[in-house]
mmCIF file of C-alpha atoms in Angstrom:
data_model
loop_
_atom_site.group_PDB
_atom_site.id
_atom_site.type_symbol
_atom_site.label_atom_id
_atom_site.label_comp_id
_atom_site.label_asym_id
_atom_site.label_seq_id
_atom_site.Cartn_x
_atom_site.Cartn_y
_atom_site.Cartn_z
ATOM 1 C CA UNK A 1 -1.104 14.659 -0.102
ATOM 2 C CA UNK A 2 -0.041 10.932 -1.650
ATOM 3 C CA UNK A 3 -2.417 8.193 -0.017
ATOM 4 C CA UNK A 4 -0.713 4.411 0.296
ATOM 5 C CA UNK A 5 -3.310 1.943 1.575
ATOM 6 C CA UNK A 6 -2.239 -1.587 2.243
ATOM 7 C CA UNK A 7 -3.987 -4.479 2.262
ATOM 8 C CA UNK A 8 -3.501 -8.360 3.861
ATOM 9 C CA UNK A 9 -6.124 -10.729 5.263
ATOM 10 C CA UNK A 10 -7.423 -8.283 8.333
ATOM 11 C CA UNK A 11 -5.098 -5.173 7.737
ATOM 12 C CA UNK A 12 -3.772 -6.370 11.309
ATOM 13 C CA UNK A 13 -0.074 -7.050 11.121
ATOM 14 C CA UNK A 14 0.201 -5.192 7.681
ATOM 15 C CA UNK A 15 -0.802 -2.065 10.231
ATOM 16 C CA UNK A 16 2.505 -2.227 11.965
ATOM 17 C CA UNK A 17 4.466 -1.903 8.516
ATOM 18 C CA UNK A 18 2.446 1.446 7.195
ATOM 19 C CA UNK A 19 2.752 2.557 10.785
ATOM 20 C CA UNK A 20 6.729 2.396 10.753
ATOM 21 C CA UNK A 21 5.864 3.661 6.669
ATOM 22 C CA UNK A 22 4.076 6.972 7.986
ATOM 23 C CA UNK A 23 6.732 7.727 10.802
ATOM 24 C CA UNK A 24 9.783 7.641 8.099
ATOM 25 C CA UNK A 25 7.205 9.978 5.625
ATOM 26 C CA UNK A 26 6.600 12.326 8.630
ATOM 27 C CA UNK A 27 10.270 12.687 9.432
ATOM 28 C CA UNK A 28 11.170 13.424 6.353
ATOM 29 C CA UNK A 29 8.130 15.872 5.456
ATOM 30 C CA UNK A 30 6.631 14.057 3.099
ATOM 31 C CA UNK A 31 2.581 15.040 2.661
ATOM 32 C CA UNK A 32 1.096 10.890 2.799
ATOM 33 C CA UNK A 33 -1.270 9.219 4.664
ATOM 34 C CA UNK A 34 -0.064 5.302 5.368
ATOM 35 C CA UNK A 35 -2.793 2.611 6.715
ATOM 36 C CA UNK A 36 -3.523 -0.797 6.604
ATOM 37 C CA UNK A 37 -6.992 -2.407 5.703
ATOM 38 C CA UNK A 38 -8.682 -5.992 5.106
ATOM 39 C CA UNK A 39 -8.723 -6.909 1.765
ATOM 40 C CA UNK A 40 -12.158 -7.906 1.650
ATOM 41 C CA UNK A 41 -12.281 -4.281 1.651
ATOM 42 C CA UNK A 42 -10.414 -3.074 -1.527
ATOM 43 C CA UNK A 43 -13.285 -1.650 -3.554
ATOM 44 C CA UNK A 44 -14.941 0.321 -0.813
ATOM 45 C CA UNK A 45 -11.748 2.008 0.278
ATOM 46 C CA UNK A 46 -11.108 2.213 -4.025
ATOM 47 C CA UNK A 47 -14.857 4.132 -4.074
ATOM 48 C CA UNK A 48 -14.165 6.279 -0.834
ATOM 49 C CA UNK A 49 -10.752 6.973 -0.605
ATOM 50 C CA UNK A 50 -9.541 7.454 -3.992
ATOM 51 C CA UNK A 51 -5.799 5.890 -2.676
ATOM 52 C CA UNK A 52 -2.998 6.676 -5.111
ATOM 53 C CA UNK A 53 -0.865 3.738 -4.488
ATOM 54 C CA UNK A 54 -2.250 -0.334 -3.028
ATOM 55 C CA UNK A 55 -0.054 -2.625 -1.639
ATOM 56 C CA UNK A 56 -0.475 -6.372 -0.654
ATOM 57 C CA UNK A 57 1.556 -7.481 2.424
ATOM 58 C CA UNK A 58 3.103 -10.496 1.162
ATOM 59 C CA UNK A 59 0.766 -13.172 3.002
ATOM 60 C CA UNK A 60 -1.296 -12.292 0.350
ATOM 61 C CA UNK A 61 0.750 -12.015 -2.418
ATOM 62 C CA UNK A 62 -1.279 -14.889 -4.475
ATOM 63 C CA UNK A 63 -4.111 -12.296 -5.034
ATOM 64 C CA UNK A 64 -2.143 -9.726 -6.707
ATOM 65 C CA UNK A 65 -3.458 -10.693 -9.967
ATOM 66 C CA UNK A 66 -7.392 -10.350 -8.719
ATOM 67 C CA UNK A 67 -6.062 -6.808 -7.648
ATOM 68 C CA UNK A 68 -5.040 -5.393 -10.422
ATOM 69 C CA UNK A 69 -8.205 -6.637 -11.912
ATOM 70 C CA UNK A 70 -9.611 -5.018 -9.198
ATOM 71 C CA UNK A 71 -7.963 -1.448 -9.350
ATOM 72 C CA UNK A 72 -9.179 -1.508 -13.210
ATOM 73 C CA UNK A 73 -10.685 1.616 -14.133
ATOM 74 C CA UNK A 74 -8.854 3.825 -10.877
ATOM 75 C CA UNK A 75 -5.147 4.325 -12.592
ATOM 76 C CA UNK A 76 -3.701 3.070 -9.130
ATOM 77 C CA UNK A 77 -0.484 0.902 -8.739
ATOM 78 C CA UNK A 78 -0.485 -2.697 -7.152
ATOM 79 C CA UNK A 79 2.187 -3.758 -5.973
ATOM 80 C CA UNK A 80 3.633 -6.421 -3.499
ATOM 81 C CA UNK A 81 5.437 -5.917 -0.058
ATOM 82 C CA UNK A 82 8.705 -7.303 -0.418
ATOM 83 C CA UNK A 83 8.444 -10.134 2.234
ATOM 84 C CA UNK A 84 12.237 -9.494 3.846
ATOM 85 C CA UNK A 85 11.617 -5.696 4.696
ATOM 86 C CA UNK A 86 8.369 -6.776 5.630
ATOM 87 C CA UNK A 87 10.139 -9.477 8.068
ATOM 88 C CA UNK A 88 12.187 -6.906 9.263
ATOM 89 C CA UNK A 89 9.150 -3.974 9.292
ATOM 90 C CA UNK A 90 11.706 -1.327 7.501
ATOM 91 C CA UNK A 91 9.135 1.363 6.805
ATOM 92 C CA UNK A 92 12.060 3.011 5.323
ATOM 93 C CA UNK A 93 12.838 0.296 2.513
ATOM 94 C CA UNK A 94 9.416 -0.491 1.916
ATOM 95 C CA UNK A 95 8.365 3.396 1.638
ATOM 96 C CA UNK A 96 11.403 3.992 -0.645
ATOM 97 C CA UNK A 97 9.603 1.282 -3.232
ATOM 98 C CA UNK A 98 6.472 2.238 -3.126
ATOM 99 C CA UNK A 99 7.818 6.087 -3.896
ATOM 100 C CA UNK A 100 9.672 4.197 -6.963
ATOM 101 C CA UNK A 101 6.369 1.951 -7.896
ATOM 102 C CA UNK A 102 4.248 5.411 -7.895
ATOM 103 C CA UNK A 103 6.545 7.151 -10.051
ATOM 104 C CA UNK A 104 7.194 4.071 -12.569
ATOM 105 C CA UNK A 105 3.705 3.748 -12.789
ATOM 106 C CA UNK A 106 2.968 7.423 -13.926
ATOM 107 C CA UNK A 107 5.214 7.081 -16.803
#
């Protein structure tokens, strides 16, 4: 199972796009778990849940470089959800871009 975890200030608005992504994955029989968390819990989630990908909501995109430093040693790709896809709550587009991010990270 691939674990894709989204982070924002409180994990609230991001939980809506996480659910949309999960629904798309389920529809296509993809073995994945998509959940949202507050960014302050990043280290705890990394240690306890071992995610395969970390995504930041567009509202915390300014934390990208800091987040990349925080995940060093975990070999986890980090990305920012596209603002337009997020605004449209397009779970399919976000999931497709996430899969590409994860594949490119493994190269």
